[in-house]
Amino acid sequence: MKFLEALKEKILVCDGAMGSLLIKDGADLSRGPEFLNLSNPDMIRKVQKQYADAGADILLANTFGASDMKLQEYDLVDQQEEIVKAAIEIARSASKKDGFVCGELGPLGALIEPLGDFSFDDAVNSFTSLCKLYQKYGADAIIIETMADIKEVKAAIIAAKQNTDLPVWVQMTFDESGRTLYGTSPEALASVCDGLGVDVVGVNCGVGPAEMFDVIKVLCDQSNMFVAVQPNAGLPLVENGETVYKLSPEAMQEYVYKFAEIGVNIIGGCCGTTPAHIAKIADAGLKLTKRNIPYKPSFASRTKVVDFAENAFPLVIGERINPTARKALTAEIIAGKTNVIRDNAKEQVENGADLLDVNVGVSTGDEAAFMKMAVDAVEAVTDVPVVIDSTDALAVEAGLKMCSGRPLINSVNGKDSSMDAVIPLAVKYGALLLVLPVDDKGIPKTADERFAVAMKIVNKALASGMRKEDLVVDGLTLTVSTNQDDVAETLNVLKMLKDEGIKTVLGVSNISYGMPARNQITASFLSLAIWNGLSMAIINPNIKVIMDSLYSAAVLCSRDKQGQKYIARQQAKDLNETTFVKKDTASKTPKTIDEKMYSAVLTGDKDNIVELIEEAIAGGKQVMDISMDVLIPALEEVGVKFDKKEYFLPQLILAAETMQAAFGRIKQEFKDGDTKNNLKVVMATVEGDVHDIGKNIVTTVLESHGFDVCDMGKNVTADEIVAEAEKRGAAVIGLSALMTTTMQNMRATIDLVKNKGLDVKTVLGGAVVTDDFAKEIGADGYALDALSAVETIKNITKKA
Amino acid sequence: MQSFNKNLMLSYSDVLGQLKFNKHLTGIDLSCEQRIKELIAESTILLEPKGFFETFNIVSKTDSSVELDTFGVIESSSIASLLENCSDVVMFLVTVGSKIYEKTKFFSENKNVFKALVFDAIGSVAVEQSADEINEIVTMQAKLEGLKTTRRFSAGYGDFSVEKYQPLILDALDADKLGVSLTDSGIMLPEKTVTALLGRF
């Protein structure tokens, strides 16, 4: 049975670690592990036989470092073919009767631009020679594995797809944060692989099965590609200077059931795994869970994915990086600089661009070189996918090679020369494609004619192996000032394409050339286009009225579920624009350490106060002086400001929390007994009541004023409160209640204090509690708010 | 039964208002403002406003009681006077969900009183805003039918007993489907849940 057919039937078990077993057998690795294929084939066969006997369906040929880049380290480039041929033969001879042998593409050991200076073309070439050998010597599939850089993955996939007809299996290494070393998310990996026609996607190395689970789950949920997992035997640990892996075969077995449940298709092992681990996986009796995930078209940058679903929120392609009628940008491109490009990129993304169009079509110079430079610049400063915009196929390909993720090509048109040049590029690089329905006859006038040309191009793209979901057709915006009647044709063709299940795009701003107050026309046209199903708008996202129109239209056309994005945008705007900070308050900058500490309490800077106190102590200040001369006066000023309503509660709390942090540090300098004389208070929210924020506010403020507070929490019975007060020798009990139904329970505590004849004062507070109620049930005091609690407690405990 | 299920946009000024910020007197500094704004931004994914509202016909009334179809009799002169001219009553239940409540509780219990205070205020603004929005929907629908609505009235106001009627209201409005329950001491959980009724005439 062929590899892919077998994957449809059952979960395949892959082999485990090779290197550690070779070392155990005393292998001579002085010329690299791959040379053993020639020098000691039996040793390799023995390891692989152990895995096959353990139940592995798939053996990876010993070719992880068989690329010319790696072999040159051992001066073995000339023997690459013999090494590969032997590796496949050895694995085949060790394999089960119906087992599979895969050729490996491991990292080349050189970073590809822009991470390093190795070119994308060189990487493709290096992988190509290996891929051809795998085809020639009968490997069942090609596995690209232990990759950290998505661009290297792309180069390897392209080499495999362009030079063989073997199934392609891709695995990257993710760390505990769920990203690869260079920031790629599992969503971005899935997007890029799906676009390039990869058959199996997965994860190996780095971490153990537990840490891999979330990443694998994303891959299973994200696409219909087969999913593979090859974990290490747990997280690597270092013992006596050596890396060790401690997850037992039995523990590994526990995890593989979870992988099977979410629909994983291949399970094997990486570092630290042994034939015993693989035997446990093979013996687990795993059942294949079929996943039926419809293809999800998407764009990707190196790190991030932008979904491209039908009838979703319209995507914004930022149009600013285009030298047409922009002298400064034109001059900069020609000079080989990218400052304006970077600024434009950042600004557009800040204003809501989902993708960035990159057009460097200036009249002179090497457009391909400019494109490479511009894509690099845009990717360096933003994390959105790019749109490679050029009529020059060489420039398009240069952009595709530079791009780290999954881009959109803008565009192909109906001329044979364009279709023949651009469609194969989209297929080869796994890009999505923007279709411009013009041909040798020029711009079709009517919607019907545009639709016909569009379908001609779409069908050609489909025949070349592209997916309908990866195409987007431009409805062609003409200028209303010269072609008023054509606006309807543009809008109509959008509707026709939508009914055909084809997504649409417009260069929206073209509509308003030559009109005064252009943006109003552009914004209205955009709304109409969205009503007719527009999927993406090429616009200037920096113009507010146009973006406002897009967000509103999306709500009205049911393209924004529950107005979520619209509301989130308004929320962000409100938070950005509304401020109550008066300008003069920030004017005084504290200079001395005392001023800085004073200011920290005043502004509630709880994150920095401890550092400031340390600085003061290091500078020779006594903690009592810090407390008496700086902190307490500052807190008193906070109290005065609160009383005058110059401060509101959040500021009082921040100041109090700052004091708590400060006292926490100061106490470390105290000797035992220094705080013995602080007044003890027991605080509680009474039985039946679960509200405790108010009580916690009071606790915080009391502590900031130096009281020794025991907070008993909420829903506390009278017996518990009084017992605690007795135990601690508390002078005061503070009670809180928020409900009319629960405030009656305050009485029980007060009665108990009185019945026992304790010398403990009681203070009440809480939203529904009043001074009259406090008097009625016999409390010693009532506090309206946290600050008045301080005064009340001081008053009732004053010795007569 | 109609349902209410939407996102909210909380205004920064409303949250400050809830925290008793005085626009004329209070001088907030930049760092405090930023701290509050960060929590508002964070809260958008924590707020899950959901509610139900239902119309009940008035079967009969006296000076001190009103009988509602399928609900039963409400003994309360406050309610009787509110509904004096009404033909039916809309009752609603709305909650902002348990996520914001759990978060507030977490910070309160872990002595991050500032965050607890601000999240509590955000929850209050959110539930009040949700109640206002349902009120507006009910009023607008009434208007389409040529009717007006009374002011909003909740159990606990006047002599409309919260102990006696809150459980019945929650029951009538499928509170369990919204995850709303009542503690033994009569507190609705999650906090930041509101029930109310308004008459239509």
Short mmCIF file of N, CA and C in Angstrom, two decimals, chain A residues 581-649:
data_model
loop_
_atom_site.label_atom_id
_atom_site.label_comp_id
_atom_site.label_asym_id
_atom_site.label_seq_id
_atom_site.Cartn_x
_atom_site.Cartn_y
_atom_site.Cartn_z
N VAL A 581 -6.64 63.44 32.52
CA VAL A 581 -5.40 63.90 33.14
C VAL A 581 -5.22 65.37 32.81
N LYS A 582 -5.09 66.18 33.88
CA LYS A 582 -4.87 67.61 33.64
C LYS A 582 -3.38 67.81 33.39
N LYS A 583 -3.09 68.63 32.43
CA LYS A 583 -1.70 68.73 31.98
C LYS A 583 -0.72 69.16 33.06
N ASP A 584 -1.14 70.13 33.92
CA ASP A 584 -0.19 70.67 34.89
C ASP A 584 0.20 69.69 35.99
N THR A 585 -0.60 68.61 36.18
CA THR A 585 -0.31 67.71 37.30
C THR A 585 1.00 66.94 37.10
N ALA A 586 1.37 66.73 35.84
CA ALA A 586 2.56 65.92 35.59
C ALA A 586 3.83 66.75 35.52
N SER A 587 3.69 68.06 35.79
CA SER A 587 4.82 68.95 35.51
C SER A 587 6.00 68.82 36.48
N LYS A 588 5.71 68.58 37.78
CA LYS A 588 6.81 68.55 38.75
C LYS A 588 7.52 67.20 38.77
N THR A 589 8.79 67.21 38.44
CA THR A 589 9.54 65.97 38.48
C THR A 589 10.32 65.89 39.79
N PRO A 590 10.08 64.83 40.58
CA PRO A 590 10.79 64.73 41.86
C PRO A 590 12.29 64.52 41.62
N LYS A 591 13.12 65.15 42.49
CA LYS A 591 14.56 65.04 42.28
C LYS A 591 15.25 64.23 43.36
N THR A 592 15.11 64.65 44.62
CA THR A 592 15.81 63.92 45.68
C THR A 592 15.12 62.59 45.94
N ILE A 593 15.80 61.70 46.65
CA ILE A 593 15.22 60.40 46.93
C ILE A 593 13.96 60.54 47.79
N ASP A 594 13.98 61.50 48.74
CA ASP A 594 12.78 61.72 49.55
C ASP A 594 11.61 62.16 48.68
N GLU A 595 11.90 63.08 47.78
CA GLU A 595 10.83 63.54 46.89
C GLU A 595 10.30 62.40 46.04
N LYS A 596 11.22 61.56 45.62
CA LYS A 596 10.79 60.43 44.77
C LYS A 596 9.89 59.48 45.54
N MET A 597 10.27 59.17 46.80
CA MET A 597 9.44 58.26 47.59
C MET A 597 8.08 58.89 47.89
N TYR A 598 8.14 60.20 48.24
CA TYR A 598 6.91 60.93 48.54
C TYR A 598 5.97 60.88 47.32
N SER A 599 6.56 61.15 46.17
CA SER A 599 5.78 61.17 44.93
C SER A 599 5.24 59.77 44.59
N ALA A 600 6.04 58.75 44.90
CA ALA A 600 5.59 57.37 44.60
C ALA A 600 4.34 57.04 45.40
N VAL A 601 4.30 57.44 46.66
CA VAL A 601 3.09 57.19 47.47
C VAL A 601 1.93 58.02 46.92
N LEU A 602 2.22 59.26 46.60
CA LEU A 602 1.18 60.16 46.12
C LEU A 602 0.55 59.67 44.81
N THR A 603 1.37 59.12 43.93
CA THR A 603 0.84 58.67 42.64
C THR A 603 0.56 57.17 42.64
N GLY A 604 0.73 56.52 43.78
CA GLY A 604 0.41 55.09 43.85
C GLY A 604 1.33 54.24 43.01
N ASP A 605 2.60 54.59 42.98
CA ASP A 605 3.54 53.84 42.14
C ASP A 605 4.05 52.62 42.91
N LYS A 606 3.16 51.62 43.06
CA LYS A 606 3.50 50.48 43.92
C LYS A 606 4.59 49.60 43.30
N ASP A 607 4.79 49.74 42.00
CA ASP A 607 5.80 48.89 41.35
C ASP A 607 7.23 49.34 41.64
N ASN A 608 7.40 50.62 41.99
CA ASN A 608 8.77 51.14 42.15
C ASN A 608 9.14 51.54 43.56
N ILE A 609 8.17 51.53 44.49
CA ILE A 609 8.44 52.07 45.82
C ILE A 609 9.53 51.27 46.55
N VAL A 610 9.50 49.94 46.41
CA VAL A 610 10.46 49.11 47.15
C VAL A 610 11.89 49.44 46.69
N GLU A 611 12.03 49.59 45.39
CA GLU A 611 13.35 49.95 44.85
C GLU A 611 13.84 51.29 45.40
N LEU A 612 12.92 52.24 45.50
CA LEU A 612 13.28 53.57 46.01
C LEU A 612 13.70 53.48 47.48
N ILE A 613 12.97 52.66 48.25
CA ILE A 613 13.32 52.52 49.67
C ILE A 613 14.70 51.87 49.80
N GLU A 614 14.95 50.88 48.98
CA GLU A 614 16.28 50.24 49.00
C GLU A 614 17.36 51.28 48.73
N GLU A 615 17.07 52.13 47.75
CA GLU A 615 18.03 53.17 47.39
C GLU A 615 18.27 54.11 48.57
N ALA A 616 17.18 54.47 49.26
CA ALA A 616 17.29 55.37 50.41
C ALA A 616 18.08 54.70 51.53
N ILE A 617 17.79 53.41 51.80
CA ILE A 617 18.51 52.68 52.85
C ILE A 617 19.99 52.60 52.49
N ALA A 618 20.25 52.27 51.23
CA ALA A 618 21.64 52.17 50.78
C ALA A 618 22.35 53.52 50.93
N GLY A 619 21.57 54.59 50.80
CA GLY A 619 22.14 55.93 50.95
C GLY A 619 22.30 56.35 52.40
N GLY A 620 22.00 55.44 53.34
CA GLY A 620 22.25 55.72 54.74
C GLY A 620 21.06 56.23 55.53
N LYS A 621 19.89 56.20 54.94
CA LYS A 621 18.71 56.69 55.68
C LYS A 621 18.21 55.65 56.68
N GLN A 622 17.71 56.11 57.81
CA GLN A 622 17.10 55.23 58.80
C GLN A 622 15.66 54.93 58.39
N VAL A 623 15.25 53.67 58.57
CA VAL A 623 13.89 53.32 58.11
C VAL A 623 12.82 54.09 58.88
N MET A 624 13.07 54.38 60.16
CA MET A 624 12.06 55.13 60.92
C MET A 624 11.89 56.52 60.33
N ASP A 625 13.01 57.10 59.90
CA ASP A 625 12.93 58.44 59.30
C ASP A 625 12.19 58.40 57.96
N ILE A 626 12.48 57.36 57.20
CA ILE A 626 11.77 57.22 55.91
C ILE A 626 10.27 57.18 56.17
N SER A 627 9.93 56.38 57.16
CA SER A 627 8.52 56.18 57.47
C SER A 627 7.89 57.47 57.99
N MET A 628 8.51 58.07 59.03
CA MET A 628 7.89 59.21 59.70
C MET A 628 7.97 60.50 58.88
N ASP A 629 9.10 60.69 58.18
CA ASP A 629 9.31 61.98 57.51
C ASP A 629 8.80 62.00 56.07
N VAL A 630 8.69 60.81 55.47
CA VAL A 630 8.34 60.81 54.05
C VAL A 630 7.02 60.08 53.79
N LEU A 631 6.98 58.79 54.15
CA LEU A 631 5.84 57.97 53.74
C LEU A 631 4.54 58.41 54.42
N ILE A 632 4.60 58.58 55.75
CA ILE A 632 3.36 58.91 56.45
C ILE A 632 2.84 60.30 56.07
N PRO A 633 3.72 61.31 55.98
CA PRO A 633 3.22 62.61 55.48
C PRO A 633 2.62 62.49 54.07
N ALA A 634 3.24 61.66 53.22
CA ALA A 634 2.69 61.50 51.87
C ALA A 634 1.29 60.89 51.94
N LEU A 635 1.15 59.87 52.80
CA LEU A 635 -0.16 59.22 52.93
C LEU A 635 -1.18 60.19 53.50
N GLU A 636 -0.71 61.06 54.42
CA GLU A 636 -1.63 62.06 54.97
C GLU A 636 -2.11 63.01 53.87
N GLU A 637 -1.19 63.37 52.99
CA GLU A 637 -1.61 64.25 51.89
C GLU A 637 -2.64 63.54 50.99
N VAL A 638 -2.42 62.23 50.78
CA VAL A 638 -3.39 61.45 50.00
C VAL A 638 -4.76 61.53 50.68
N GLY A 639 -4.76 61.38 52.03
CA GLY A 639 -6.01 61.43 52.79
C GLY A 639 -6.70 62.78 52.63
N VAL A 640 -5.91 63.84 52.70
CA VAL A 640 -6.48 65.18 52.56
C VAL A 640 -7.08 65.34 51.16
N LYS A 641 -6.33 64.89 50.17
CA LYS A 641 -6.83 65.00 48.78
C LYS A 641 -8.11 64.19 48.60
N PHE A 642 -8.16 63.02 49.25
CA PHE A 642 -9.36 62.19 49.13
C PHE A 642 -10.55 62.89 49.76
N ASP A 643 -10.32 63.50 50.93
CA ASP A 643 -11.40 64.21 51.60
C ASP A 643 -11.92 65.36 50.75
N LYS A 644 -11.00 66.03 50.05
CA LYS A 644 -11.42 67.16 49.22
C LYS A 644 -11.93 66.71 47.86
N LYS A 645 -11.99 65.39 47.66
CA LYS A 645 -12.40 64.80 46.37
C LYS A 645 -11.42 65.11 45.25
N GLU A 646 -10.20 65.54 45.60
CA GLU A 646 -9.18 65.73 44.57
C GLU A 646 -8.65 64.37 44.15
N TYR A 647 -8.77 63.39 45.05
CA TYR A 647 -8.45 62.01 44.73
C TYR A 647 -9.74 61.21 44.81
N PHE A 648 -9.86 60.19 43.98
CA PHE A 648 -11.00 59.28 44.14
C PHE A 648 -10.47 57.92 44.60
N LEU A 649 -11.40 57.01 44.85
CA LEU A 649 -11.04 55.77 45.54
C LEU A 649 -9.88 55.00 44.90
#
